Amino acid sequence: CRPPGRPRLSQVRLSSTGAAAQRAPGGEEADSKVGTRKKTFPEVQAERLEQAQRTVLINCPAKISEKKFLKYLSHHGKINSHYFYESYGTYAVVEFSEKDSIASLQDVTRTPGVEEECAVPFKSRLFTLTLKNPSTQAADQAPVHCHKQSTILVSDLVQKLCSADSVSNQLYTLMDEYQLTEENTKLRFLVCSLIQEIACAYFPECTVKPFGSSVNTFGKLGCDLDMFLDLDEIGRSPTRAKTGPFYMEYQMKRVPSQRIASQRILSVIGDCIDNFGPGCVGVQKILNARCPLVRFSHQPTGFQCDLTTNNRVAMRSSELLYIYGSLDSRVRALVFSVRCWARVHGITSTIPGPWITNFSLTMMALFFLQKRTPPIIPTLDQLKDLADAEDKHVVEGHDCTFASNLNKIKPTENTETLDVLLSDFFEYFGNFAFKKNSINIRKGKEQNKPEPSPLYIQNPFEQALNISKNVNQSQLDRFVALARECAWILQQEDKDNSSLSNSQPWGLAALLLPSVASNCVKGKKRKRVQASERIKSLLDSLKINNANSLVNNGGK
Ligand code: GTP
Ligand code: MG
C-alpha cells in the first residue's frame, strides 16, 4: 500500500489543505476523507467501531482453499473484505457488509464437544474452522497469504535504511516499516468490539474504544492495545419528558468516589474476561494504579491489552496527538525514528520503571517542532483558539478544548528537511536546560520547573501534573549523553559526505547501532580520564610553582 513515490517536502506543503498530503494514519487515504474534508478523530473512531461489529475472527487451517472458504462464508451474506494473518495458528479476519450475516453464521455454528474439557457456553465472534477431510482437502493446497503483524528485525531495518538516498528518506522508510497497517488497525478495533460484547453483559449500552498509540497515528506494529470502557453515553439522557408534573430517574447504587466506581466496574469486567472471554489469557486486575486497569493478553491476535474506564483525558490526549500526527508528514516520521532510536538503546522499555516513556518522548518531539522557526505545528493554546462550541470539552474540571477539524489549521510555512530536524532534535535536547526548565506543549515555550523532578513535561490537560515524574536523573543523563553523541555523529557525517558512499551504516542507520551507546560510555570515560589528567597536570604545575617560589624565596 505504498503510495507511488514519497511526496517531497515542498509538495507536502503545497498540496495540503490544512492536512499534509500523506496516507491516513492507520488507514487508507480514501478512507480518511469526507469529500474534500479530512475526517475528524471521532468520525474515524465511529466508522471503524461500526466496521468491527460486522467482522468475525476465524482460526482456520493454514492450507485452505481461499475460494472455497469465501464461498462457504458468503452463504451468510456479502463479504466486504478479508485477510489472513499468522499468530499461534492461521487466522482470517472477515468483514461482512451487514451485521445480520453474523447472526446467520452463529446459527449454524456448533459449540465444542465436551470430551476432554468443559467449554463455557459464551458465543462470540471468534470461531474455529476445521476441514471435514484434512488429508484430501489440504493435500494440494498452498498456505494462504498472511499479512505481516510485526516489525522487521533492527538488523534488517539498518540494512534497508542504508539503501535510502537521504536521511529524510531513511526516516520515512523506518515509518513505513514500523507503522500500523490498515489490517492491524482493523484487528485492534475488532478486539475492542469483542471485549465490548463481554462488557455488554453488564452494561448493554457501553462501548469499548481503542486509545493511545493504536489510534493516535504514532502506533508501531506490536504496540500494546489501550482500551477505554466508555460508560458515559449511558448517563446521557436522550429525551427528557418536557410535559407532565414528574421527573423519572433510575435508582442506582452509589459509591463514595468515581475511582471506587471504576475499580468495582473493572473488577467484575476483569472477572468476566477471565472466565468467559475466548482467547483472553493472563488476566491481571491492577486496580490500585493511579488509573485502575485490567491487563490481559488476547492470544488469537497477540495483543497485550490494557482496559481502563473513566479515562476521558487520555482519550483527548489521543485525539490531540492524532491531530499533530495528521498535520504534517514530518511529525510522524520524526516521532517514529526517535521512538525506535530510544527503544534500541534501552532509553524506553516495555517494563515500567524510571525510564522515559514513549508518551513523554512524543511530547518532547512535538515541543521541539513547535519551537522551530517558523513552527511546524501549532501550540495547544493556538488549537484551543481555533475551537468552536462543539469542540468544548471540560473533563473533571480540566480544560481539554481544542479544534477537532483539521481543515481549520493553517499549514506551516516551514520547509526544513528531516535531515536537519533529526540532527537538531538531538542537539536541542543534548543541550536543554533540564535542571531549570519544563517542557510545555500548551504554550510551546520552556517554563520554570515548579518542582525539582529531573525531567518535567507538563501534562497538557491536567496542568498541575508532570507526565515524566517517574524519570530519574541517571535515565535522563543517559538520554542526554546519547542525544549529544548522535548530534555529533550526524554533524560529522554532514561535514564528511564520503560516509554516504562507503559501506558503513550512515545517517539514521548509524544511530541505531549498539556501538553508539558504548561510544557514549567511552566518551564519558574519555572525558573523565581527560579531566583527571588535567587536574593531575594542574596539581603538578602547582607543585612546580610552589617549589619555584620556595626556591625564589630562598627557602624562607
Ligand atoms: P506505546 O508505548 O506505543 O503503548 O505508546 P502509548 O502512547 O500508547 O502509551 P501508553 O500505552 O503508555 O499509554 C496510553 C495512553 O495513555 C497515552 O497515549 C496517553 O494518552 C496516556 N498516558 C500514558 N502515560 C501517561 C502519563 O504519564 N500521563 C498522562 N496523563 N497520560 C498518559
Ligand atoms: Mg499504548
Coordinates of C-alpha atoms and ligand atoms in Angstrom, one line a residue:
C1 CA 0.0 0.0 0.0
R2 CA 3.0 2.3 -0.6
P3 CA 1.9 5.5 -2.4
P4 CA 3.6 5.9 -5.8
G5 CA 6.7 7.9 -4.7
R6 CA 7.1 9.7 -1.4
P7 CA 6.0 13.3 -1.7
R8 CA 8.9 15.7 -1.4
L9 CA 8.5 18.2 1.4
S10 CA 7.7 21.1 -0.9
Q11 CA 4.9 19.0 -2.4
V12 CA 3.6 18.1 1.0
R13 CA 3.4 21.7 1.9
L14 CA 1.8 22.9 -1.3
S15 CA -0.7 20.1 -1.9
S16 CA -2.3 20.2 1.5
T17 CA -5.4 22.0 2.6
G18 CA -4.5 22.1 6.3
A19 CA -3.6 18.5 6.4
A20 CA -0.4 17.4 4.7
A21 CA -0.7 15.0 1.8
Q22 CA 0.0 11.7 3.3
R23 CA -1.6 8.4 3.9
A24 CA -4.1 8.5 6.7
P25 CA -2.6 7.1 9.8
G26 CA -3.6 3.5 10.3
G27 CA -5.9 3.7 7.3
E28 CA -6.1 4.3 3.5
E29 CA -6.1 7.8 2.3
A30 CA -9.5 7.5 0.6
D31 CA -10.8 6.2 3.9
S32 CA -9.8 9.3 5.8
K33 CA -11.8 11.9 3.9
V34 CA -15.3 13.0 3.6
G35 CA -15.5 14.6 0.2
T36 CA -12.5 17.0 0.3
R37 CA -12.6 17.3 4.1
K38 CA -10.4 15.2 6.4
K39 CA -12.3 13.1 8.8
T40 CA -12.1 14.0 12.5
F41 CA -10.9 11.6 15.1
P42 CA -14.4 10.8 16.5
E43 CA -15.6 10.2 12.9
V44 CA -12.8 7.8 12.2
Q45 CA -13.4 6.0 15.5
A46 CA -17.2 5.7 15.0
E47 CA -16.7 4.3 11.4
R48 CA -14.1 1.8 12.5
L49 CA -16.1 0.6 15.5
E50 CA -19.1 0.0 13.3
Q51 CA -17.0 -1.8 10.8
A52 CA -15.6 -4.0 13.6
Q53 CA -19.1 -5.1 14.7
R54 CA -19.7 -6.6 11.2
T55 CA -16.4 -8.5 11.4
V56 CA -15.5 -12.0 12.6
L57 CA -12.2 -13.7 13.5
I58 CA -11.8 -17.3 12.4
N59 CA -9.0 -19.7 13.3
C60 CA -8.5 -21.9 10.2
P61 CA -6.1 -24.3 8.7
A62 CA -3.0 -22.8 7.1
K63 CA -3.6 -24.8 3.9
I64 CA -7.1 -24.0 2.8
S65 CA -8.7 -23.1 -0.5
E66 CA -9.4 -19.4 -0.1
K67 CA -12.0 -19.5 -2.8
K68 CA -14.0 -22.3 -1.1
F69 CA -13.6 -20.6 2.3
L70 CA -15.1 -17.3 0.9
K71 CA -17.9 -19.2 -0.9
Y72 CA -18.8 -21.0 2.3
L73 CA -19.0 -17.8 4.3
S74 CA -20.8 -15.8 1.6
H75 CA -23.8 -18.0 2.2
H76 CA -24.4 -15.8 5.2
G77 CA -24.1 -12.5 3.4
K78 CA -21.9 -10.3 1.2
I79 CA -18.2 -10.1 2.3
N80 CA -16.7 -6.6 2.1
S81 CA -13.1 -7.6 2.8
H82 CA -11.0 -10.3 4.3
Y83 CA -7.3 -11.2 5.1
F84 CA -5.3 -13.8 6.8
Y85 CA -2.5 -13.5 9.4
E86 CA -0.4 -15.8 11.5
S87 CA -0.3 -15.9 15.3
Y88 CA -0.4 -19.2 17.2
G89 CA -2.0 -20.5 14.1
T90 CA -3.6 -19.0 11.0
Y91 CA -6.5 -16.6 11.4
A92 CA -8.9 -15.0 8.9
V93 CA -10.5 -11.6 9.6
V94 CA -13.7 -11.4 7.6
E95 CA -15.8 -8.2 7.3
F96 CA -19.4 -8.7 6.2
S97 CA -21.3 -5.9 4.7
E98 CA -24.3 -6.4 7.0
K99 CA -24.3 -7.2 10.8
D100 CA -27.2 -9.8 10.2
S101 CA -24.7 -12.1 8.5
I102 CA -23.0 -12.7 11.8
A103 CA -26.2 -13.9 13.4
S104 CA -26.7 -16.2 10.4
L105 CA -23.2 -17.6 10.8
Q106 CA -23.7 -18.1 14.5
D107 CA -26.9 -20.0 13.9
V108 CA -25.0 -22.8 12.0
T109 CA -22.0 -22.8 14.4
R110 CA -21.8 -25.6 16.9
T111 CA -20.4 -25.4 20.5
P112 CA -17.3 -27.5 21.1
G113 CA -17.6 -31.1 22.2
V114 CA -17.0 -31.9 25.9
E115 CA -14.8 -35.0 25.5
E116 CA -11.9 -33.6 27.5
E117 CA -12.6 -30.2 28.9
C118 CA -15.9 -28.5 29.5
A119 CA -16.5 -25.3 27.5
V120 CA -18.1 -22.2 28.9
P121 CA -21.0 -21.6 26.5
F122 CA -20.3 -18.0 25.7
K123 CA -21.0 -17.3 22.0
S124 CA -18.7 -14.7 20.5
R125 CA -17.4 -13.7 17.0
L126 CA -14.3 -15.8 17.4
F127 CA -14.6 -19.1 15.6
T128 CA -12.6 -22.2 14.7
L129 CA -13.0 -23.7 11.2
T130 CA -11.8 -27.2 10.5
L131 CA -11.6 -29.4 7.4
K132 CA -14.0 -32.3 7.2
N133 CA -11.4 -34.3 5.4
P134 CA -8.0 -32.8 6.2
S135 CA -5.9 -35.4 4.2
T136 CA -7.7 -34.8 0.9
Q137 CA -8.7 -31.1 1.4
A138 CA -5.3 -29.8 2.3
A139 CA -3.1 -32.1 0.3
D140 CA -2.7 -29.9 -2.8
Q141 CA -3.2 -26.5 -1.2
A142 CA -0.5 -23.9 -0.8
P143 CA -0.6 -22.0 2.6
V144 CA -2.8 -18.8 2.3
H145 CA -1.0 -15.5 2.0
C146 CA -0.6 -13.9 5.5
H147 CA -0.3 -10.2 6.2
K148 CA 2.5 -9.1 8.5
Q149 CA 1.6 -8.1 12.0
S150 CA 5.1 -7.4 13.4
T151 CA 8.1 -5.2 12.5
I152 CA 11.3 -6.4 10.8
L153 CA 14.4 -7.1 12.9
V154 CA 16.5 -4.0 13.7
S155 CA 19.5 -5.5 11.8
D156 CA 17.3 -5.8 8.7
L157 CA 16.0 -2.3 9.2
V158 CA 19.5 -0.9 9.4
Q159 CA 20.3 -2.6 6.1
K160 CA 17.2 -1.2 4.5
L161 CA 17.9 2.3 5.8
C162 CA 21.4 2.2 4.2
S163 CA 19.9 1.9 0.8
A164 CA 17.8 5.1 1.1
D165 CA 19.1 8.2 -0.6
S166 CA 18.9 10.7 2.2
V167 CA 18.4 10.9 6.0
S168 CA 14.9 12.2 5.3
N169 CA 14.1 9.1 3.3
Q170 CA 15.6 6.9 6.0
L171 CA 13.1 8.4 8.4
Y172 CA 10.2 7.7 6.0
T173 CA 11.5 4.2 5.3
L174 CA 11.5 3.5 9.1
M175 CA 8.0 4.8 9.4
D176 CA 6.7 2.7 6.5
E177 CA 8.2 -0.4 8.1
Y178 CA 7.0 0.3 11.6
Q179 CA 3.6 2.0 11.4
L180 CA 0.4 0.1 11.9
T181 CA -1.0 -1.3 8.7
E182 CA -4.7 -1.0 7.7
E183 CA -5.2 -4.7 8.6
N184 CA -3.6 -4.4 12.0
T185 CA -5.7 -1.3 12.8
K186 CA -8.8 -3.2 11.9
L187 CA -7.8 -6.1 14.1
R188 CA -7.3 -3.7 17.1
F189 CA -10.9 -2.3 16.6
L190 CA -12.1 -5.9 16.3
V191 CA -10.6 -6.9 19.6
C192 CA -12.2 -3.8 21.3
S193 CA -15.5 -4.8 19.8
L194 CA -15.1 -8.4 21.1
I195 CA -14.4 -7.1 24.6
Q196 CA -17.3 -4.8 24.3
E197 CA -19.6 -7.8 23.8
I198 CA -18.4 -9.2 27.1
A199 CA -18.8 -5.9 29.0
C200 CA -22.3 -5.6 27.4
A201 CA -23.5 -8.5 29.6
Y202 CA -23.4 -5.9 32.4
F203 CA -23.8 -2.6 30.6
P204 CA -25.7 -3.2 27.3
E205 CA -25.1 0.4 26.1
C206 CA -21.4 0.6 26.8
T207 CA -18.7 0.9 24.1
V208 CA -15.1 -0.2 24.2
K209 CA -12.8 2.1 22.2
P210 CA -9.1 2.0 21.5
F211 CA -6.9 4.9 22.6
G212 CA -3.2 5.6 22.9
S213 CA -0.8 4.6 20.1
S214 CA -3.3 2.2 18.4
V215 CA -5.2 5.3 17.2
N216 CA -3.0 8.4 17.8
T217 CA -1.0 7.9 14.5
F218 CA 2.2 7.0 16.3
G219 CA 1.5 3.3 16.8
K220 CA 4.1 0.8 15.9
L221 CA 3.3 -2.8 14.8
G222 CA 3.3 -4.8 18.1
C223 CA 2.4 -1.9 20.4
D224 CA 0.0 -2.6 23.2
L225 CA -3.7 -2.1 22.8
D226 CA -5.1 0.5 25.2
M227 CA -8.9 0.2 25.6
F228 CA -11.4 2.6 27.1
L229 CA -14.6 1.2 28.5
D230 CA -17.0 4.1 27.9
L231 CA -20.0 4.2 30.1
D232 CA -20.6 7.9 29.8
E233 CA -23.1 7.5 27.0
I234 CA -25.4 5.6 29.4
G235 CA -25.6 8.6 31.6
R236 CA -26.7 10.9 28.7
S237 CA -30.5 11.0 28.8
P238 CA -31.7 11.3 25.2
T239 CA -35.1 12.8 25.8
R240 CA -36.3 14.3 28.9
A241 CA -40.1 14.4 29.2
K242 CA -40.9 18.0 28.8
T243 CA -44.5 17.7 29.8
G244 CA -46.2 16.4 32.9
P245 CA -45.6 17.1 36.5
F246 CA -43.0 14.4 37.2
Y247 CA -39.3 13.6 36.7
M248 CA -38.3 10.0 36.4
E249 CA -34.8 8.8 37.5
Y250 CA -33.1 5.5 37.7
Q251 CA -32.3 4.2 41.1
M252 CA -28.6 3.4 41.1
K253 CA -26.0 2.1 43.5
R254 CA -24.0 4.9 45.0
V255 CA -20.3 4.7 45.8
P256 CA -18.1 7.3 47.6
S257 CA -15.9 8.2 44.6
Q258 CA -15.5 7.9 40.9
R259 CA -12.3 5.9 41.5
I260 CA -14.2 3.4 43.6
A261 CA -16.8 3.0 40.9
S262 CA -14.1 2.4 38.3
Q263 CA -12.4 -0.2 40.5
R264 CA -15.7 -2.1 41.1
I265 CA -16.7 -2.0 37.4
L266 CA -13.3 -3.1 36.2
S267 CA -13.2 -5.8 38.8
V268 CA -16.3 -7.5 37.5
I269 CA -15.5 -6.9 33.9
G270 CA -12.0 -8.3 34.6
D271 CA -13.6 -11.5 36.1
C272 CA -15.9 -11.8 33.0
I273 CA -12.9 -11.5 30.6
D274 CA -11.0 -14.1 32.7
N275 CA -13.9 -16.6 33.0
F276 CA -15.7 -16.2 29.7
G277 CA -13.5 -14.3 27.2
P278 CA -12.4 -16.7 24.5
G279 CA -8.7 -16.2 23.8
C280 CA -8.1 -13.9 26.8
V281 CA -5.3 -15.2 29.0
G282 CA -3.2 -13.9 31.8
V283 CA -5.8 -11.5 33.2
Q284 CA -4.5 -9.2 35.9
K285 CA -6.6 -6.7 37.8
I286 CA -4.4 -3.7 38.6
L287 CA -7.0 -1.7 40.5
N288 CA -4.7 0.3 42.8
A289 CA -2.8 2.0 40.0
R290 CA -3.3 5.8 39.5
C291 CA -5.6 4.8 36.7
P292 CA -7.1 1.4 37.6
L293 CA -6.9 -1.2 34.8
V294 CA -7.3 -4.8 33.7
R295 CA -4.4 -6.2 31.8
F296 CA -4.5 -9.4 29.7
S297 CA -3.2 -11.0 26.5
H298 CA -5.5 -11.6 23.6
Q299 CA -4.0 -14.8 22.3
P300 CA -5.5 -15.0 18.8
T301 CA -4.1 -11.6 17.9
G302 CA -1.1 -11.5 20.2
F303 CA -2.1 -8.1 21.6
Q304 CA -1.2 -7.1 25.1
C305 CA -4.4 -5.3 26.3
D306 CA -4.9 -2.6 29.0
L307 CA -8.6 -1.9 29.7
T308 CA -9.4 1.2 31.6
T309 CA -12.6 3.2 32.3
N310 CA -13.3 6.8 33.3
N311 CA -10.1 7.8 31.3
R312 CA -11.6 10.5 29.1
V313 CA -8.5 12.8 29.4
A314 CA -6.4 10.0 27.8
M315 CA -8.9 9.9 25.0
R316 CA -8.5 13.6 24.5
S317 CA -4.7 13.2 24.5
S318 CA -5.0 10.6 21.8
E319 CA -7.1 12.9 19.7
L320 CA -4.6 15.7 20.2
L321 CA -1.7 13.5 19.1
Y322 CA -3.8 12.3 16.1
I323 CA -4.2 16.0 15.1
Y324 CA -0.5 16.7 15.4
G325 CA 0.4 13.4 13.6
S326 CA -2.0 14.3 10.7
L327 CA -0.9 17.9 10.2
D328 CA 2.5 17.3 8.5
S329 CA 4.2 14.1 7.4
R330 CA 7.4 15.1 9.1
V331 CA 5.8 14.9 12.6
R332 CA 5.2 11.1 12.4
A333 CA 8.4 10.4 10.7
L334 CA 10.5 12.2 13.4
V335 CA 8.5 10.6 16.2
F336 CA 8.7 7.1 14.8
S337 CA 12.5 7.4 14.4
V338 CA 13.1 8.9 17.8
R339 CA 11.0 6.2 19.5
C340 CA 12.8 3.5 17.6
W341 CA 16.2 5.0 18.5
A342 CA 15.2 5.2 22.2
R343 CA 14.0 1.6 22.2
V344 CA 17.1 0.3 20.6
H345 CA 19.3 2.0 23.2
G346 CA 17.2 1.0 26.2
I347 CA 16.1 4.6 26.9
T348 CA 12.5 3.3 26.8
S349 CA 11.4 -0.1 28.0
T350 CA 8.3 -2.3 28.0
I351 CA 8.7 -2.7 31.8
P352 CA 7.5 0.2 33.9
G353 CA 10.3 2.0 35.8
P354 CA 12.3 5.2 36.0
W355 CA 12.8 5.4 32.2
I356 CA 11.4 7.9 29.7
T357 CA 8.1 6.6 28.2
N358 CA 7.1 6.7 24.5
F359 CA 4.4 9.2 25.5
S360 CA 7.0 11.6 27.1
L361 CA 9.3 11.2 24.1
T362 CA 6.4 12.1 21.7
M363 CA 5.7 15.2 23.8
M364 CA 9.4 16.2 23.6
A365 CA 9.4 15.8 19.8
L366 CA 6.2 17.8 19.5
F367 CA 7.6 20.6 21.7
F368 CA 10.7 20.7 19.5
L369 CA 8.6 21.0 16.4
Q370 CA 6.7 23.9 18.0
K371 CA 10.0 25.6 18.7
R372 CA 11.2 25.7 15.1
T373 CA 11.2 29.0 13.1
P374 CA 8.6 29.1 11.7
P375 CA 6.9 26.5 13.9
I376 CA 6.0 23.2 12.2
I377 CA 2.9 22.5 14.4
P378 CA 0.8 24.9 16.5
T379 CA 0.7 25.1 20.3
L380 CA -2.2 23.6 22.2
D381 CA -3.4 27.1 23.1
Q382 CA -3.5 28.0 19.4
L383 CA -5.6 24.9 18.8
K384 CA -7.9 26.0 21.6
D385 CA -8.3 29.4 20.0
L386 CA -9.5 27.7 16.8
A387 CA -12.1 25.6 18.7
D388 CA -15.8 26.2 18.2
A389 CA -18.7 25.4 20.5
E390 CA -18.9 21.7 19.8
D391 CA -15.1 21.3 20.5
K392 CA -15.5 22.4 24.1
H393 CA -14.5 19.7 26.5
V394 CA -14.1 20.0 30.2
V395 CA -13.2 16.7 31.9
E396 CA -13.4 16.7 35.7
G397 CA -12.6 20.4 35.8
H398 CA -9.7 20.1 33.3
D399 CA -10.0 22.2 30.1
C400 CA -9.5 19.7 27.2
T401 CA -10.7 22.1 24.5
F402 CA -9.1 22.2 21.0
A403 CA -10.2 22.3 17.4
S404 CA -11.1 18.8 16.0
N405 CA -11.4 19.9 12.4
L406 CA -8.0 19.5 10.8
N407 CA -9.0 21.7 7.9
K408 CA -9.2 24.8 10.2
I409 CA -5.4 24.6 10.9
K410 CA -3.2 26.6 8.6
P411 CA -0.4 24.6 7.0
T412 CA 3.1 25.6 8.2
E413 CA 5.5 27.7 6.1
N414 CA 8.4 25.8 7.5
T415 CA 10.2 23.7 4.8
E416 CA 13.1 22.2 6.8
T417 CA 14.1 18.7 5.8
L418 CA 14.1 15.8 8.2
D419 CA 17.9 15.6 7.8
V420 CA 18.1 19.0 9.6
L421 CA 15.3 18.2 12.1
L422 CA 16.7 14.9 13.3
S423 CA 20.2 16.4 13.9
D424 CA 18.7 19.5 15.5
F425 CA 16.4 17.4 17.7
F426 CA 19.4 15.6 19.2
E427 CA 21.4 18.9 19.6
Y428 CA 18.4 20.7 21.1
F429 CA 17.8 18.0 23.8
G430 CA 21.5 17.3 24.2
N431 CA 21.8 20.9 25.5
F432 CA 18.4 21.5 27.0
A433 CA 18.4 23.2 30.5
F434 CA 16.6 20.3 32.1
K435 CA 17.7 21.5 35.6
K436 CA 15.8 24.7 35.2
N437 CA 13.1 24.4 32.6
S438 CA 10.0 22.3 31.9
I439 CA 8.5 21.3 28.6
N440 CA 5.1 22.6 27.9
I441 CA 3.3 21.9 24.6
R442 CA 0.3 24.0 25.6
K443 CA 2.4 27.2 25.4
G444 CA 5.1 25.9 23.1
K445 CA 7.7 27.5 25.5
E446 CA 10.0 26.4 28.2
Q447 CA 8.9 27.4 31.6
N448 CA 10.5 27.3 35.0
K449 CA 10.1 23.9 36.7
P450 CA 7.6 24.1 39.5
E451 CA 9.3 21.2 41.3
P452 CA 12.7 19.5 41.1
S453 CA 11.9 16.3 39.1
P454 CA 14.8 15.6 36.8
L455 CA 12.5 15.7 33.7
Y456 CA 9.4 17.9 33.9
I457 CA 6.9 17.6 31.0
Q458 CA 3.7 19.3 31.9
N459 CA 0.6 17.3 31.3
P460 CA -1.2 19.3 28.6
F461 CA -4.6 18.8 30.2
E462 CA -4.1 18.1 33.9
Q463 CA -1.8 21.0 34.1
A464 CA -0.6 20.5 37.6
L465 CA 0.9 17.1 36.7
N466 CA 4.2 16.1 35.3
I467 CA 3.9 13.2 32.8
S468 CA 7.5 12.2 33.3
K469 CA 7.6 12.3 37.1
N470 CA 8.9 8.7 37.1
V471 CA 12.1 9.5 35.3
N472 CA 15.3 9.6 37.5
Q473 CA 18.4 11.6 37.0
S474 CA 20.5 8.7 35.7
Q475 CA 18.0 7.9 33.0
L476 CA 17.8 11.5 31.9
D477 CA 21.6 11.7 31.9
R478 CA 21.7 8.6 29.6
F479 CA 19.2 10.3 27.2
V480 CA 21.2 13.5 27.1
A481 CA 24.6 11.7 26.6
L482 CA 23.1 9.6 23.7
A483 CA 21.5 12.7 22.2
R484 CA 24.8 14.5 22.2
E485 CA 26.6 11.6 20.7
C486 CA 24.0 11.3 17.9
A487 CA 24.1 15.0 17.2
W488 CA 27.8 14.7 16.9
I489 CA 27.7 11.7 14.6
L490 CA 25.2 13.4 12.2
Q491 CA 27.2 16.6 12.2
Q492 CA 30.4 14.8 11.4
E493 CA 28.7 13.0 8.5
D494 CA 27.4 16.3 7.3
K495 CA 31.0 17.6 7.2
D496 CA 32.3 14.5 5.6
N497 CA 30.0 13.5 2.8
S498 CA 32.1 10.5 1.9
S499 CA 30.4 8.4 4.6
L500 CA 27.4 8.2 2.2
S501 CA 29.4 6.3 -0.4
N502 CA 31.2 3.8 1.9
S503 CA 29.7 0.6 3.1
Q504 CA 29.3 1.7 6.8
P505 CA 25.9 2.4 8.1
W506 CA 25.2 6.1 7.9
G507 CA 22.6 8.7 9.0
L508 CA 19.8 7.2 11.0
A509 CA 21.2 3.7 10.5
A510 CA 24.4 4.7 12.2
L511 CA 22.4 6.0 15.2
L512 CA 20.7 2.6 15.7
L513 CA 24.0 0.7 16.1
P514 CA 24.8 -0.6 19.6
S515 CA 28.2 1.0 19.3
V516 CA 26.6 4.4 19.7
A517 CA 25.7 3.7 23.3
S518 CA 29.1 2.1 24.1
N519 CA 30.9 5.1 22.5
C520 CA 28.9 7.3 24.8
V521 CA 30.2 5.4 27.8
K522 CA 33.7 5.5 26.4
G523 CA 33.3 9.2 25.7
K524 CA 32.3 9.7 29.3
K525 CA 35.3 7.7 30.4
R526 CA 37.5 9.6 27.9
K527 CA 36.2 12.8 29.4
R528 CA 36.8 11.5 32.9
V529 CA 40.3 10.5 32.0
Q530 CA 40.9 13.8 30.3
A531 CA 39.5 15.6 33.4
S532 CA 41.7 13.6 35.8
E533 CA 44.7 14.2 33.6
R534 CA 44.0 17.9 33.6
I535 CA 43.7 18.0 37.4
K536 CA 46.9 16.0 37.7
S537 CA 48.8 18.3 35.5
L538 CA 47.3 21.3 37.3
L539 CA 48.5 19.9 40.6
D540 CA 51.9 19.1 39.1
S541 CA 52.2 22.7 37.9
L542 CA 51.1 24.0 41.3
K543 CA 53.8 21.8 42.9
I544 CA 56.4 23.2 40.5
N545 CA 55.2 26.7 41.1
N546 CA 55.3 26.1 44.8
A547 CA 58.8 24.6 44.6
N548 CA 59.9 27.5 42.4
S549 CA 58.5 30.1 44.9
L550 CA 60.2 28.3 47.7
V551 CA 63.4 28.4 45.7
N552 CA 62.8 32.0 44.8
N553 CA 62.1 32.9 48.4
G554 CA 65.4 31.3 49.3
G555 CA 63.7 28.6 51.4
K556 CA 62.3 31.1 53.9
Ligands
GTP1 P1 3.0 2.8 23.4 O1 4.3 2.8 24.2 O2 3.2 2.6 22.0 O3 2.0 2.0 24.0 O4 2.5 4.4 23.5 P2 1.2 4.9 24.1 O5 1.0 6.4 23.7 O6 0.0 4.0 23.8 O7 1.5 4.9 25.6 P3 0.8 4.1 26.8 O8 0.3 2.8 26.3 O9 1.8 4.1 27.9 O10 -0.4 5.0 27.3 C1 -1.6 5.1 26.6 C2 -2.1 6.5 26.6 O11 -2.3 6.9 28.0 C3 -1.1 7.6 26.1 O12 -1.2 7.7 24.7 C4 -1.6 8.8 26.8 O13 -2.8 9.3 26.2 C5 -1.9 8.2 28.2 N1 -0.8 8.3 29.1 C6 0.3 7.5 29.1 N2 1.1 7.9 30.1 C7 0.6 8.9 30.6 C8 1.0 9.8 31.7 O14 2.1 9.7 32.3 N3 0.2 10.8 32.0 C9 -1.0 11.0 31.3 N4 -1.7 12.0 31.7 N5 -1.4 10.2 30.3 C10 -0.6 9.2 30.0
MG2 MG -0.1 2.1 24.4

